[in-house]
Amino acid sequence: MPSATAPPGTVSAKLLLLHVLTPPAPGGGTVRWDDASLDGPAPPSPQLLANGGFESPDASGGDVYCSTGWQCFNAGNFTNNTAGPSFGPVSHEPGSQSLKQFGVDGGIFQTVEAVAGSPYTATVWAMNWVGDPLNNLGSVQLTVWDGPNGTGTELGRAEAFVDPIDDNVNIYLPVQDGAE
């Protein structure tokens, strides 16, 4: 997963999860994310993200657009519950919810304050569910910025892609029928 040391002048870091719809693939399927974390220097805490398990808002009554603590863009970002009416057995331990992404470049992100010279590592659990298999790419992107809240000039970027094709280029994400 992506990691970077914040260069001089860094003020903020951003973790972005993105469903990348690459033509000519029709539909695109979904990529499911859970247990997102961004680890950095302590104090206050090595885990810098809020709601990395996508457990809020409560989606037991059906999918809910976006997720508490995250900012979403484009239409395909939904908090999903394994027990809801539009369920998918795809929540990683612990908890019963995950984020499902689909469509044209559906994205979700969080920004945090960052300290120049400090290392940051992003991790996230991803799944390619058999109920709506991914036929495009998912992206995990860590960027550092010289302004607050991911503004100003981008000073650095680290990125990893998940892919349903075992091509030794990206992280292979085979189709699965449920969380381990």
mmCIF file of C-alpha atoms in Angstrom:
data_model
loop_
_atom_site.group_PDB
_atom_site.id
_atom_site.type_symbol
_atom_site.label_atom_id
_atom_site.label_comp_id
_atom_site.label_asym_id
_atom_site.label_seq_id
_atom_site.Cartn_x
_atom_site.Cartn_y
_atom_site.Cartn_z
ATOM 1 C CA MET A 1 0.000 0.000 0.000
ATOM 2 C CA PRO A 2 1.154 3.594 -0.488
ATOM 3 C CA SER A 3 3.632 5.211 1.870
ATOM 4 C CA ALA A 4 5.591 8.447 1.739
ATOM 5 C CA THR A 5 7.741 10.724 3.835
ATOM 6 C CA ALA A 6 6.308 14.230 3.865
ATOM 7 C CA PRO A 7 8.827 16.628 2.253
ATOM 8 C CA PRO A 8 9.686 20.080 3.625
ATOM 9 C CA GLY A 9 6.718 22.445 3.459
ATOM 10 C CA THR A 10 4.086 19.727 3.961
ATOM 11 C CA VAL A 11 0.983 20.886 5.840
ATOM 12 C CA SER A 12 -1.608 18.204 5.020
ATOM 13 C CA ALA A 13 -2.002 14.663 3.677
ATOM 14 C CA LYS A 14 -4.927 13.168 1.775
ATOM 15 C CA LEU A 15 -6.030 9.554 1.418
ATOM 16 C CA LEU A 16 -8.199 8.935 -1.665
ATOM 17 C CA LEU A 17 -10.070 5.724 -2.556
ATOM 18 C CA LEU A 18 -11.248 5.703 -6.162
ATOM 19 C CA HIS A 19 -13.157 3.415 -8.546
ATOM 20 C CA VAL A 20 -11.583 4.054 -11.940
ATOM 21 C CA LEU A 21 -13.872 3.302 -14.886
ATOM 22 C CA THR A 22 -11.605 2.613 -17.846
ATOM 23 C CA PRO A 23 -13.252 2.254 -21.273
ATOM 24 C CA PRO A 24 -14.339 0.074 -22.950
ATOM 25 C CA ALA A 25 -15.408 -1.991 -19.903
ATOM 26 C CA PRO A 26 -19.201 -1.774 -19.528
ATOM 27 C CA GLY A 27 -20.621 -1.126 -16.081
ATOM 28 C CA GLY A 28 -17.417 -1.523 -14.159
ATOM 29 C CA GLY A 29 -18.743 -3.628 -11.286
ATOM 30 C CA THR A 30 -17.863 -2.627 -7.734
ATOM 31 C CA VAL A 31 -14.832 -2.472 -5.522
ATOM 32 C CA ARG A 32 -15.438 -2.800 -1.770
ATOM 33 C CA TRP A 33 -13.203 -1.059 0.776
ATOM 34 C CA ASP A 34 -12.935 -1.533 4.549
ATOM 35 C CA ASP A 35 -10.512 -0.908 7.426
ATOM 36 C CA ALA A 36 -8.860 2.131 5.840
ATOM 37 C CA SER A 37 -6.051 3.632 7.892
ATOM 38 C CA LEU A 38 -3.481 6.349 7.552
ATOM 39 C CA ASP A 39 -0.644 5.942 10.006
ATOM 40 C CA GLY A 40 1.651 8.817 10.817
ATOM 41 C CA PRO A 41 3.742 10.237 13.600
ATOM 42 C CA ALA A 42 2.568 10.146 17.210
ATOM 43 C CA PRO A 43 1.211 12.045 19.077
ATOM 44 C CA PRO A 44 -1.727 12.346 18.932
ATOM 45 C CA SER A 45 -2.288 8.943 17.358
ATOM 46 C CA PRO A 46 -0.669 6.789 14.714
ATOM 47 C CA GLN A 47 -4.138 6.180 13.138
ATOM 48 C CA LEU A 48 -5.205 9.514 11.668
ATOM 49 C CA LEU A 49 -8.481 8.699 9.878
ATOM 50 C CA ALA A 50 -11.986 8.920 11.280
ATOM 51 C CA ASN A 51 -14.401 6.059 10.525
ATOM 52 C CA GLY A 52 -11.911 3.970 8.566
ATOM 53 C CA GLY A 53 -14.192 0.956 8.986
ATOM 54 C CA PHE A 54 -17.143 2.774 7.375
ATOM 55 C CA GLU A 55 -19.367 1.830 10.326
ATOM 56 C CA SER A 56 -21.205 5.172 10.243
ATOM 57 C CA PRO A 57 -23.812 6.072 9.141
ATOM 58 C CA ASP A 58 -25.933 3.016 9.891
ATOM 59 C CA ALA A 59 -26.704 1.317 6.567
ATOM 60 C CA SER A 60 -28.722 -1.609 7.983
ATOM 61 C CA GLY A 61 -31.839 -0.190 6.283
ATOM 62 C CA GLY A 62 -30.128 0.038 2.886
ATOM 63 C CA ASP A 63 -27.169 1.686 1.206
ATOM 64 C CA VAL A 64 -26.342 5.248 2.333
ATOM 65 C CA TYR A 65 -24.471 7.724 0.135
ATOM 66 C CA CYS A 66 -20.947 8.520 1.356
ATOM 67 C CA SER A 67 -19.666 7.791 4.883
ATOM 68 C CA THR A 68 -19.284 9.847 8.050
ATOM 69 C CA GLY A 69 -15.973 11.726 8.212
ATOM 70 C CA TRP A 70 -15.269 11.285 4.497
ATOM 71 C CA GLN A 71 -15.845 13.573 1.516
ATOM 72 C CA CYS A 72 -17.324 12.023 -1.622
ATOM 73 C CA PHE A 73 -17.374 13.052 -5.261
ATOM 74 C CA ASN A 74 -19.292 11.620 -8.187
ATOM 75 C CA ALA A 75 -22.209 9.298 -7.607
ATOM 76 C CA GLY A 76 -20.891 5.805 -6.849
ATOM 77 C CA ASN A 77 -19.908 5.837 -3.147
ATOM 78 C CA PHE A 78 -22.178 4.009 -0.707
ATOM 79 C CA THR A 79 -21.845 2.728 2.844
ATOM 80 C CA ASN A 80 -23.158 -0.851 2.699
ATOM 81 C CA ASN A 81 -24.218 -3.200 5.513
ATOM 82 C CA THR A 82 -23.873 -6.983 5.339
ATOM 83 C CA ALA A 83 -27.387 -7.339 6.843
ATOM 84 C CA GLY A 84 -29.200 -4.615 4.855
ATOM 85 C CA PRO A 85 -31.726 -5.075 2.043
ATOM 86 C CA SER A 86 -29.061 -4.375 -0.590
ATOM 87 C CA PHE A 87 -26.464 -6.319 1.337
ATOM 88 C CA GLY A 88 -23.162 -7.711 0.246
ATOM 89 C CA PRO A 89 -21.217 -10.129 2.471
ATOM 90 C CA VAL A 90 -18.169 -7.952 2.263
ATOM 91 C CA SER A 91 -17.371 -6.330 5.590
ATOM 92 C CA HIS A 92 -13.939 -7.116 6.927
ATOM 93 C CA GLU A 93 -13.465 -7.709 10.676
ATOM 94 C CA PRO A 94 -14.561 -6.009 12.890
ATOM 95 C CA GLY A 95 -17.934 -4.512 12.043
ATOM 96 C CA SER A 96 -20.693 -5.171 9.539
ATOM 97 C CA GLN A 97 -20.255 -2.355 7.027
ATOM 98 C CA SER A 98 -17.966 -1.449 4.163
ATOM 99 C CA LEU A 99 -17.816 1.119 1.368
ATOM 100 C CA LYS A 100 -18.816 0.059 -2.130
ATOM 101 C CA GLN A 101 -17.726 2.086 -5.147
ATOM 102 C CA PHE A 102 -18.850 1.917 -8.751
ATOM 103 C CA GLY A 103 -19.513 4.100 -11.774
ATOM 104 C CA VAL A 104 -17.416 6.772 -13.401
ATOM 105 C CA ASP A 105 -14.557 7.689 -11.068
ATOM 106 C CA GLY A 106 -16.477 7.459 -7.782
ATOM 107 C CA GLY A 107 -14.156 8.809 -5.099
ATOM 108 C CA ILE A 108 -13.991 9.271 -1.349
ATOM 109 C CA PHE A 109 -11.247 10.984 0.658
ATOM 110 C CA GLN A 110 -10.081 12.383 3.984
ATOM 111 C CA THR A 111 -7.432 14.982 4.654
ATOM 112 C CA VAL A 112 -5.406 15.291 7.847
ATOM 113 C CA GLU A 113 -2.764 17.638 9.215
ATOM 114 C CA ALA A 114 0.723 16.397 8.375
ATOM 115 C CA VAL A 115 4.233 17.038 9.643
ATOM 116 C CA ALA A 116 7.130 17.595 7.241
ATOM 117 C CA GLY A 117 9.794 14.922 7.522
ATOM 118 C CA SER A 118 7.377 12.349 8.984
ATOM 119 C CA PRO A 119 6.489 9.018 7.363
ATOM 120 C CA TYR A 120 2.881 8.206 6.428
ATOM 121 C CA THR A 121 1.480 4.831 5.402
ATOM 122 C CA ALA A 122 -1.978 4.167 3.973
ATOM 123 C CA THR A 123 -3.577 0.732 4.205
ATOM 124 C CA VAL A 124 -7.032 -0.519 3.241
ATOM 125 C CA TRP A 125 -8.752 -3.863 2.773
ATOM 126 C CA ALA A 126 -10.288 -4.356 -0.683
ATOM 127 C CA MET A 127 -12.631 -6.956 -2.135
ATOM 128 C CA ASN A 128 -13.907 -7.937 -5.561
ATOM 129 C CA TRP A 129 -17.301 -9.465 -4.666
ATOM 130 C CA VAL A 130 -18.799 -12.194 -6.864
ATOM 131 C CA GLY A 131 -22.246 -10.507 -6.590
ATOM 132 C CA ASP A 132 -21.043 -7.533 -8.677
ATOM 133 C CA PRO A 133 -17.469 -8.220 -9.816
ATOM 134 C CA LEU A 134 -15.040 -5.439 -10.585
ATOM 135 C CA ASN A 135 -13.924 -5.224 -14.199
ATOM 136 C CA ASN A 136 -11.928 -2.005 -13.893
ATOM 137 C CA LEU A 137 -9.447 -0.586 -11.374
ATOM 138 C CA GLY A 138 -9.550 0.596 -7.787
ATOM 139 C CA SER A 139 -6.995 3.158 -6.639
ATOM 140 C CA VAL A 140 -5.560 3.941 -3.207
ATOM 141 C CA GLN A 141 -3.758 7.270 -3.369
ATOM 142 C CA LEU A 142 -1.778 9.116 -0.697
ATOM 143 C CA THR A 143 -0.835 12.724 -1.467
ATOM 144 C CA VAL A 144 0.910 15.436 0.578
ATOM 145 C CA TRP A 145 0.193 19.146 0.169
ATOM 146 C CA ASP A 146 1.695 22.507 1.154
ATOM 147 C CA GLY A 147 -1.722 23.906 2.157
ATOM 148 C CA PRO A 148 -4.343 22.887 4.725
ATOM 149 C CA ASN A 149 -7.011 20.294 3.846
ATOM 150 C CA GLY A 150 -5.263 19.077 0.697
ATOM 151 C CA THR A 151 -5.018 22.515 -0.907
ATOM 152 C CA GLY A 152 -2.168 24.408 -2.511
ATOM 153 C CA THR A 153 0.535 22.517 -4.346
ATOM 154 C CA GLU A 154 0.802 18.748 -4.318
ATOM 155 C CA LEU A 155 4.291 17.934 -3.012
ATOM 156 C CA GLY A 156 4.222 14.168 -3.388
ATOM 157 C CA ARG A 157 2.119 11.160 -4.350
ATOM 158 C CA ALA A 158 2.163 7.423 -3.716
ATOM 159 C CA GLU A 159 -0.458 5.189 -5.302
ATOM 160 C CA ALA A 160 -1.473 1.552 -5.606
ATOM 161 C CA PHE A 161 -4.059 0.007 -7.910
ATOM 162 C CA VAL A 162 -6.212 -3.073 -7.368
ATOM 163 C CA ASP A 163 -7.144 -4.970 -10.497
ATOM 164 C CA PRO A 164 -9.246 -8.079 -11.301
ATOM 165 C CA ILE A 165 -6.598 -9.190 -13.820
ATOM 166 C CA ASP A 166 -3.545 -11.082 -12.578
ATOM 167 C CA ASP A 167 -1.054 -9.222 -14.781
ATOM 168 C CA ASN A 168 1.844 -8.551 -12.356
ATOM 169 C CA VAL A 169 1.255 -4.823 -12.861
ATOM 170 C CA ASN A 170 -1.240 -4.001 -10.108
ATOM 171 C CA ILE A 171 -2.397 -5.678 -6.889
ATOM 172 C CA TYR A 172 -4.444 -8.686 -8.004
ATOM 173 C CA LEU A 173 -7.984 -8.690 -6.583
ATOM 174 C CA PRO A 174 -9.629 -12.024 -7.483
ATOM 175 C CA VAL A 175 -13.396 -12.496 -7.287
ATOM 176 C CA GLN A 176 -14.522 -13.689 -3.835
ATOM 177 C CA ASP A 177 -17.852 -14.829 -2.436
ATOM 178 C CA GLY A 178 -17.486 -13.209 1.013
ATOM 179 C CA ALA A 179 -15.118 -11.737 3.548
ATOM 180 C CA GLU A 180 -12.660 -14.228 5.001
#
